[in-house]
């Protein structure tokens, strides 16, 4: 009999989550039925969206999320023992699946590349960057792109794809270490928004003509300032709003309607699950190819041990990660 360890939402978050909001439980899994597989987690992801999506859970539910897992027992011929998959199993060391929502890692995945990248640059965050920049913003060579939270899992890929497409890229981040990483990996300008005297002035100096595309990962007051710097007919891909996820008081006012109207801006929110099937597979193959060619560099912020899932999640929401936040089982 297999026992699984699971992290449960003990109580709903108020402001920044704390360790006492979570509870570690052990459950016994039933024997496999025909068509099912038993998964053992190898890597877990923690992502900002979990802070918002946790509101849909009941207290006592398991935390949601993807993991890279190995099939350790199978009664499903499509997923023989040993198969590596990305699974939406949540914060659990072991799980049973009927195979329906499992995705095998790309067949061409080389042994030299960490499997954890299937949760990052060649996974959901990479796809978010790819479709947000290329489809929502419709970026073209020669344009100027602004990326907030540019050293995060999504932002660092956005900036590098924009450079691949021939754009000027300005990225913002919250520490000198992150700014140095951005400069090292091709960003034309990198700004520590926490230390500049005036964010408005810093953005203006970085791109005096304004921005064609803004990839928004943070929302809040930052984005209100950024939107005033857009060129006429600028496009804004609204991916996240991490700056306001832990707020307990009223949200800040939104961007100026006058700026949006008279600059004729296009703002679109999006969730990456919109893109499925072959278009999604092509994007994954493109991302893998760019990584293997060295055109996209990656950085992982790895926390060791399933018992440290809450700490990794809290650290992510505090901005402690550079690149993708991963927990190694």
Short mmCIF file of C-alpha atoms in Angstrom, two decimals:
data_model
loop_
_atom_site.label_atom_id
_atom_site.label_comp_id
_atom_site.label_asym_id
_atom_site.label_seq_id
_atom_site.Cartn_x
_atom_site.Cartn_y
_atom_site.Cartn_z
CA UNK A 1 0.00 0.00 0.00
CA UNK A 2 1.32 3.45 -0.97
CA UNK A 3 1.15 6.40 1.40
CA UNK A 4 1.17 9.92 -0.03
CA UNK A 5 2.16 13.09 1.79
CA UNK A 6 0.01 16.10 0.92
CA UNK A 7 -0.01 19.79 1.76
CA UNK A 8 -3.51 20.94 2.70
CA UNK A 9 -4.89 24.47 2.84
CA UNK A 10 -5.62 24.59 6.57
CA UNK A 11 -7.05 28.10 6.47
CA UNK A 12 -7.54 30.72 3.77
CA UNK A 13 -4.78 33.27 3.38
CA UNK A 14 -5.12 36.77 4.78
CA UNK A 15 -2.41 38.93 3.26
CA UNK A 16 0.90 37.10 2.77
CA UNK A 17 0.48 33.35 3.45
CA UNK A 18 2.13 31.96 6.59
CA UNK A 19 3.32 28.47 7.48
CA UNK A 20 0.35 28.03 9.83
CA UNK A 21 -2.02 28.32 6.82
CA UNK A 22 -0.83 24.88 5.65
CA UNK A 23 -0.98 21.38 7.10
CA UNK A 24 0.99 18.29 6.05
CA UNK A 25 -1.12 15.12 5.94
CA UNK A 26 -0.46 11.50 5.07
CA UNK A 27 -3.07 9.53 3.11
CA UNK A 28 -3.25 5.92 1.97
CA UNK A 29 -3.86 5.46 -1.76
CA UNK A 30 -6.16 2.68 -3.03
CA UNK A 31 -4.97 -0.08 -5.39
CA UNK A 32 -4.90 0.84 -9.09
CA UNK A 33 -7.92 0.15 -11.27
CA UNK A 34 -7.67 -0.69 -14.96
CA UNK A 35 -6.64 2.40 -16.95
CA UNK A 36 -4.94 4.08 -14.00
CA UNK A 37 -1.32 4.88 -13.17
CA UNK A 38 0.52 5.59 -9.93
CA UNK A 39 2.70 8.70 -10.06
CA UNK A 40 5.68 9.62 -7.91
CA UNK A 41 6.57 13.32 -7.96
CA UNK A 42 10.10 14.40 -8.92
CA UNK A 43 9.69 18.19 -9.06
CA UNK A 44 6.98 20.63 -7.99
CA UNK A 45 6.23 24.16 -9.10
CA UNK A 46 5.10 27.10 -7.01
CA UNK A 47 3.51 29.94 -9.00
CA UNK A 48 1.86 33.30 -8.20
CA UNK A 49 -1.51 32.18 -9.63
CA UNK A 50 -1.85 29.74 -6.71
CA UNK A 51 -2.36 32.72 -4.38
CA UNK A 52 -5.48 33.70 -6.36
CA UNK A 53 -6.75 30.21 -7.20
CA UNK A 54 -6.56 29.14 -3.56
CA UNK A 55 -9.71 31.23 -3.02
CA UNK A 56 -11.62 28.56 -4.95
CA UNK A 57 -10.49 25.84 -2.51
CA UNK A 58 -12.28 24.84 0.68
CA UNK A 59 -10.28 24.72 3.88
CA UNK A 60 -9.00 21.15 4.08
CA UNK A 61 -8.49 20.83 0.29
CA UNK A 62 -5.09 20.00 -1.16
CA UNK A 63 -3.12 22.85 -2.74
CA UNK A 64 -3.24 22.81 -6.55
CA UNK A 65 -0.38 22.81 -9.01
CA UNK A 66 1.66 20.93 -11.59
CA UNK A 67 4.48 18.51 -11.01
CA UNK A 68 6.93 16.47 -13.04
CA UNK A 69 6.33 12.85 -12.06
CA UNK A 70 7.41 9.33 -12.94
CA UNK A 71 4.92 6.51 -13.54
CA UNK A 72 5.92 3.89 -10.95
CA UNK A 73 3.03 1.48 -11.54
CA UNK A 74 0.74 1.28 -14.56
CA UNK A 75 -2.50 -0.31 -15.68
CA UNK A 76 -2.67 2.07 -18.65
CA UNK A 77 -0.83 1.03 -21.83
CA UNK A 78 -0.44 4.67 -22.95
CA UNK A 79 1.72 5.39 -19.88
CA UNK A 80 4.04 2.45 -19.16
CA UNK A 81 6.10 2.30 -15.97
CA UNK A 82 9.00 4.75 -16.15
CA UNK A 83 7.17 7.33 -18.30
CA UNK A 84 7.92 10.95 -17.29
CA UNK A 85 4.88 13.23 -17.32
CA UNK A 86 3.71 16.69 -16.33
CA UNK A 87 0.68 16.19 -14.10
CA UNK A 88 -1.79 18.60 -12.44
CA UNK A 89 -1.69 16.48 -9.28
CA UNK A 90 -1.19 19.26 -6.74
CA UNK A 91 1.04 19.33 -3.68
CA UNK A 92 1.30 15.57 -3.18
CA UNK A 93 4.22 13.13 -3.31
CA UNK A 94 2.16 10.34 -4.92
CA UNK A 95 -1.09 10.34 -6.86
CA UNK A 96 -3.30 8.17 -9.02
CA UNK A 97 -4.36 9.31 -12.49
CA UNK A 98 -6.56 7.89 -15.24
CA UNK A 99 -4.13 9.46 -17.72
CA UNK A 100 -6.58 12.01 -19.08
CA UNK A 101 -4.75 15.14 -17.90
CA UNK A 102 -1.22 13.80 -18.12
CA UNK A 103 1.23 15.21 -20.66
CA UNK A 104 4.41 13.33 -21.58
CA UNK A 105 7.53 15.46 -21.81
CA UNK A 106 8.62 16.07 -25.40
CA UNK A 107 10.08 12.96 -27.05
CA UNK A 108 13.17 14.93 -28.09
CA UNK A 109 13.95 16.05 -24.50
CA UNK A 110 17.70 15.39 -23.99
CA UNK A 111 19.15 13.74 -20.88
CA UNK A 112 21.39 16.78 -20.38
CA UNK A 113 18.45 19.10 -19.67
CA UNK A 114 16.81 19.17 -16.21
CA UNK A 115 13.29 17.73 -16.25
CA UNK A 116 12.24 20.59 -13.98
CA UNK A 117 12.33 22.88 -17.04
CA UNK A 118 9.03 21.23 -18.06
CA UNK A 119 7.55 23.31 -15.21
CA UNK A 120 9.36 26.47 -16.27
CA UNK A 121 10.98 27.69 -19.48
CA UNK A 122 9.71 24.71 -21.50
CA UNK A 123 6.42 24.52 -19.62
CA UNK A 124 3.55 26.69 -18.48
CA UNK A 125 5.58 29.87 -17.73
CA UNK A 126 7.47 29.61 -21.03
CA UNK A 127 4.22 29.11 -22.93
CA UNK A 128 2.73 32.11 -21.12
CA UNK A 129 5.66 34.24 -22.28
CA UNK A 130 5.48 32.84 -25.83
CA UNK A 131 1.78 33.37 -26.46
CA UNK A 132 1.48 36.60 -24.48
CA UNK A 133 4.29 38.24 -26.43
CA UNK A 134 3.77 36.74 -29.89
CA UNK A 135 -0.04 36.41 -30.01
CA UNK A 136 -1.46 38.97 -27.56
CA UNK A 137 1.17 41.68 -28.13
CA UNK A 138 1.90 40.55 -31.70
CA UNK A 139 5.42 41.89 -31.31
CA UNK A 140 7.49 42.78 -34.39
CA UNK A 141 11.19 43.38 -34.94
CA UNK A 142 12.31 46.93 -34.19
CA UNK A 143 9.65 47.52 -31.53
CA UNK A 144 10.31 48.45 -27.91
CA UNK A 145 9.06 46.05 -25.25
CA UNK A 146 8.68 46.66 -21.51
CA UNK A 147 8.57 43.66 -19.16
CA UNK A 148 7.73 43.91 -15.46
CA UNK A 149 8.90 41.22 -13.01
CA UNK A 150 11.44 40.56 -15.75
CA UNK A 151 13.58 38.22 -13.63
CA UNK A 152 10.65 35.94 -12.81
CA UNK A 153 9.76 32.67 -14.48
CA UNK A 154 7.64 34.32 -17.19
CA UNK A 155 9.34 37.70 -17.54
CA UNK A 156 12.84 36.39 -18.19
CA UNK A 157 11.52 34.31 -21.11
CA UNK A 158 9.45 37.22 -22.48
CA UNK A 159 12.52 39.44 -22.66
CA UNK A 160 14.68 36.83 -24.34
CA UNK A 161 12.05 35.95 -26.97
CA UNK A 162 11.62 39.68 -27.66
CA UNK A 163 15.39 39.95 -28.26
CA UNK A 164 15.21 36.93 -30.58
CA UNK A 165 12.56 38.79 -32.58
CA UNK A 166 14.75 41.88 -32.93
CA UNK A 167 13.17 44.15 -30.29
CA UNK A 168 14.64 46.61 -27.83
CA UNK A 169 13.81 45.25 -24.36
CA UNK A 170 13.51 47.09 -21.05
CA UNK A 171 13.03 44.96 -17.95
CA UNK A 172 12.27 45.86 -14.35
CA UNK A 173 13.04 43.81 -11.25
CA UNK A 174 13.30 44.27 -7.50
CA UNK A 175 16.97 43.69 -6.67
CA UNK A 176 20.43 44.54 -8.00
CA UNK A 177 21.18 40.81 -8.37
CA UNK A 178 18.16 40.39 -10.64
CA UNK A 179 19.06 43.50 -12.64
CA UNK A 180 22.59 42.14 -13.18
CA UNK A 181 21.16 38.83 -14.45
CA UNK A 182 18.90 40.65 -16.92
CA UNK A 183 21.78 42.72 -18.29
CA UNK A 184 23.94 39.62 -18.61
CA UNK A 185 21.23 37.86 -20.63
CA UNK A 186 20.55 40.47 -23.27
CA UNK A 187 18.09 43.01 -21.85
CA UNK A 188 18.99 46.41 -23.31
CA UNK A 189 18.03 48.22 -20.11
CA UNK A 190 17.31 46.75 -16.67
CA UNK A 191 15.85 48.86 -13.85
CA UNK A 192 15.64 48.19 -10.11
CA UNK A 193 12.22 49.71 -9.51
CA UNK A 194 12.75 49.66 -5.74
CA UNK A 195 15.81 51.97 -5.80
CA UNK A 196 15.07 54.48 -8.60
CA UNK A 197 13.97 57.92 -7.44
CA UNK A 198 11.21 58.07 -10.05
CA UNK A 199 9.90 55.03 -11.92
CA UNK A 200 8.23 57.32 -14.46
CA UNK A 201 11.51 59.10 -15.18
CA UNK A 202 13.51 55.85 -15.33
CA UNK A 203 11.11 54.34 -17.88
CA UNK A 204 11.18 57.55 -19.92
CA UNK A 205 14.99 57.65 -20.01
CA UNK A 206 15.12 53.96 -21.00
CA UNK A 207 12.79 54.51 -23.97
CA UNK A 208 12.19 58.22 -24.72
CA UNK A 209 9.93 57.38 -27.68
CA UNK A 210 7.72 55.14 -25.52
CA UNK A 211 6.81 51.45 -25.60
CA UNK A 212 5.03 49.47 -28.30
CA UNK A 213 4.33 46.53 -26.02
CA UNK A 214 4.07 46.13 -22.26
CA UNK A 215 4.05 42.63 -20.79
CA UNK A 216 2.42 43.14 -17.40
CA UNK A 217 3.19 40.67 -14.62
CA UNK A 218 2.64 42.96 -11.63
CA UNK A 219 -0.42 45.24 -11.99
CA UNK A 220 -1.06 47.88 -9.34
CA UNK A 221 0.66 51.27 -9.16
CA UNK A 222 3.59 50.07 -11.28
CA UNK A 223 1.35 49.36 -14.25
CA UNK A 224 -0.50 52.65 -13.84
CA UNK A 225 2.85 54.39 -14.37
CA UNK A 226 3.95 52.06 -17.19
CA UNK A 227 0.76 52.54 -19.20
CA UNK A 228 1.36 56.29 -19.41
CA UNK A 229 4.61 55.51 -21.27
CA UNK A 230 2.95 53.59 -24.11
CA UNK A 231 3.10 54.73 -27.73
CA UNK A 232 -0.13 55.36 -29.61
CA UNK A 233 -1.81 52.02 -30.49
CA UNK A 234 0.40 50.25 -27.92
CA UNK A 235 -0.48 46.70 -26.86
CA UNK A 236 -0.54 45.46 -23.29
CA UNK A 237 -0.62 41.77 -22.36
CA UNK A 238 -1.97 41.46 -18.82
CA UNK A 239 -0.52 38.24 -17.47
CA UNK A 240 -0.50 38.75 -13.71
CA UNK A 241 -0.80 41.24 -10.87
CA UNK A 242 1.52 39.90 -8.17
CA UNK A 243 1.88 43.36 -6.59
CA UNK A 244 -1.73 43.22 -5.34
CA UNK A 245 -2.27 39.50 -4.63
CA UNK A 246 -1.56 39.81 -0.89
CA UNK A 247 -3.41 43.10 -0.32
CA UNK A 248 -5.98 43.08 2.45
CA UNK A 249 -7.25 46.64 1.88
CA UNK A 250 -8.81 48.23 -1.20
CA UNK A 251 -7.03 47.78 -4.52
CA UNK A 252 -5.27 50.82 -6.02
CA UNK A 253 -7.18 52.70 -8.72
CA UNK A 254 -6.66 51.44 -12.25
CA UNK A 255 -4.86 53.19 -15.12
CA UNK A 256 -6.08 56.51 -16.47
CA UNK A 257 -9.00 55.99 -18.88
CA UNK A 258 -7.87 59.11 -20.77
CA UNK A 259 -4.48 57.58 -21.54
CA UNK A 260 -6.09 54.35 -22.74
CA UNK A 261 -8.66 56.18 -24.89
CA UNK A 262 -6.52 58.87 -26.47
CA UNK A 263 -3.52 56.62 -27.06
CA UNK A 264 -5.95 54.01 -28.40
CA UNK A 265 -4.29 51.26 -26.40
CA UNK A 266 -5.18 47.58 -26.62
CA UNK A 267 -5.21 45.80 -23.23
CA UNK A 268 -5.93 42.08 -23.05
CA UNK A 269 -5.84 39.72 -20.12
CA UNK A 270 -5.11 36.09 -20.87
CA UNK A 271 -4.65 32.63 -19.41
CA UNK A 272 -2.24 30.29 -21.18
CA UNK A 273 -4.68 27.34 -21.29
CA UNK A 274 -6.41 29.10 -24.21
CA UNK A 275 -3.77 27.62 -26.54
CA UNK A 276 -4.06 23.84 -26.93
CA UNK A 277 -3.32 21.10 -29.45
CA UNK A 278 -0.69 21.48 -32.16
CA UNK A 279 -0.13 25.21 -31.60
CA UNK A 280 0.84 24.43 -28.00
CA UNK A 281 3.12 21.55 -29.03
CA UNK A 282 4.85 23.78 -31.60
CA UNK A 283 5.45 26.41 -28.94
CA UNK A 284 6.99 23.81 -26.60
CA UNK A 285 9.25 22.57 -29.41
CA UNK A 286 10.29 26.17 -30.22
CA UNK A 287 11.11 26.85 -26.57
CA UNK A 288 13.10 23.62 -26.24
CA UNK A 289 15.00 24.39 -29.45
CA UNK A 290 15.89 27.92 -28.29
CA UNK A 291 17.11 26.58 -24.93
CA UNK A 292 19.26 23.90 -26.58
CA UNK A 293 20.69 26.47 -29.02
CA UNK A 294 21.56 28.76 -26.09
CA UNK A 295 19.24 31.49 -27.38
CA UNK A 296 17.16 31.35 -24.19
CA UNK A 297 19.03 31.07 -20.89
CA UNK A 298 17.26 29.82 -17.79
CA UNK A 299 17.75 30.12 -14.07
CA UNK A 300 16.02 27.99 -11.45
CA UNK A 301 15.52 28.84 -7.79
CA UNK A 302 15.44 25.30 -6.35
CA UNK A 303 14.21 24.45 -2.85
CA UNK A 304 15.08 20.95 -1.64
CA UNK A 305 12.44 18.79 0.01
CA UNK A 306 8.67 18.41 -0.23
CA UNK A 307 8.36 19.51 3.40
CA UNK A 308 9.50 22.98 2.30
CA UNK A 309 6.68 23.61 -0.22
CA UNK A 310 5.00 26.35 1.89
CA UNK A 311 8.32 28.13 2.48
CA UNK A 312 9.07 28.07 -1.26
CA UNK A 313 5.62 29.47 -2.05
CA UNK A 314 5.87 32.23 0.55
CA UNK A 315 9.37 33.11 -0.69
CA UNK A 316 8.05 33.38 -4.25
CA UNK A 317 5.36 35.84 -3.16
CA UNK A 318 8.04 37.89 -1.37
CA UNK A 319 10.10 38.04 -4.58
CA UNK A 320 12.98 35.94 -3.25
CA UNK A 321 13.31 33.86 -6.43
CA UNK A 322 15.46 34.61 -9.46
CA UNK A 323 13.94 32.72 -12.39
CA UNK A 324 11.61 29.76 -11.87
CA UNK A 325 10.79 28.64 -8.33
CA UNK A 326 11.02 24.83 -8.15
CA UNK A 327 10.77 22.35 -5.29
CA UNK A 328 12.73 19.13 -5.66
CA UNK A 329 10.93 16.18 -4.07
#
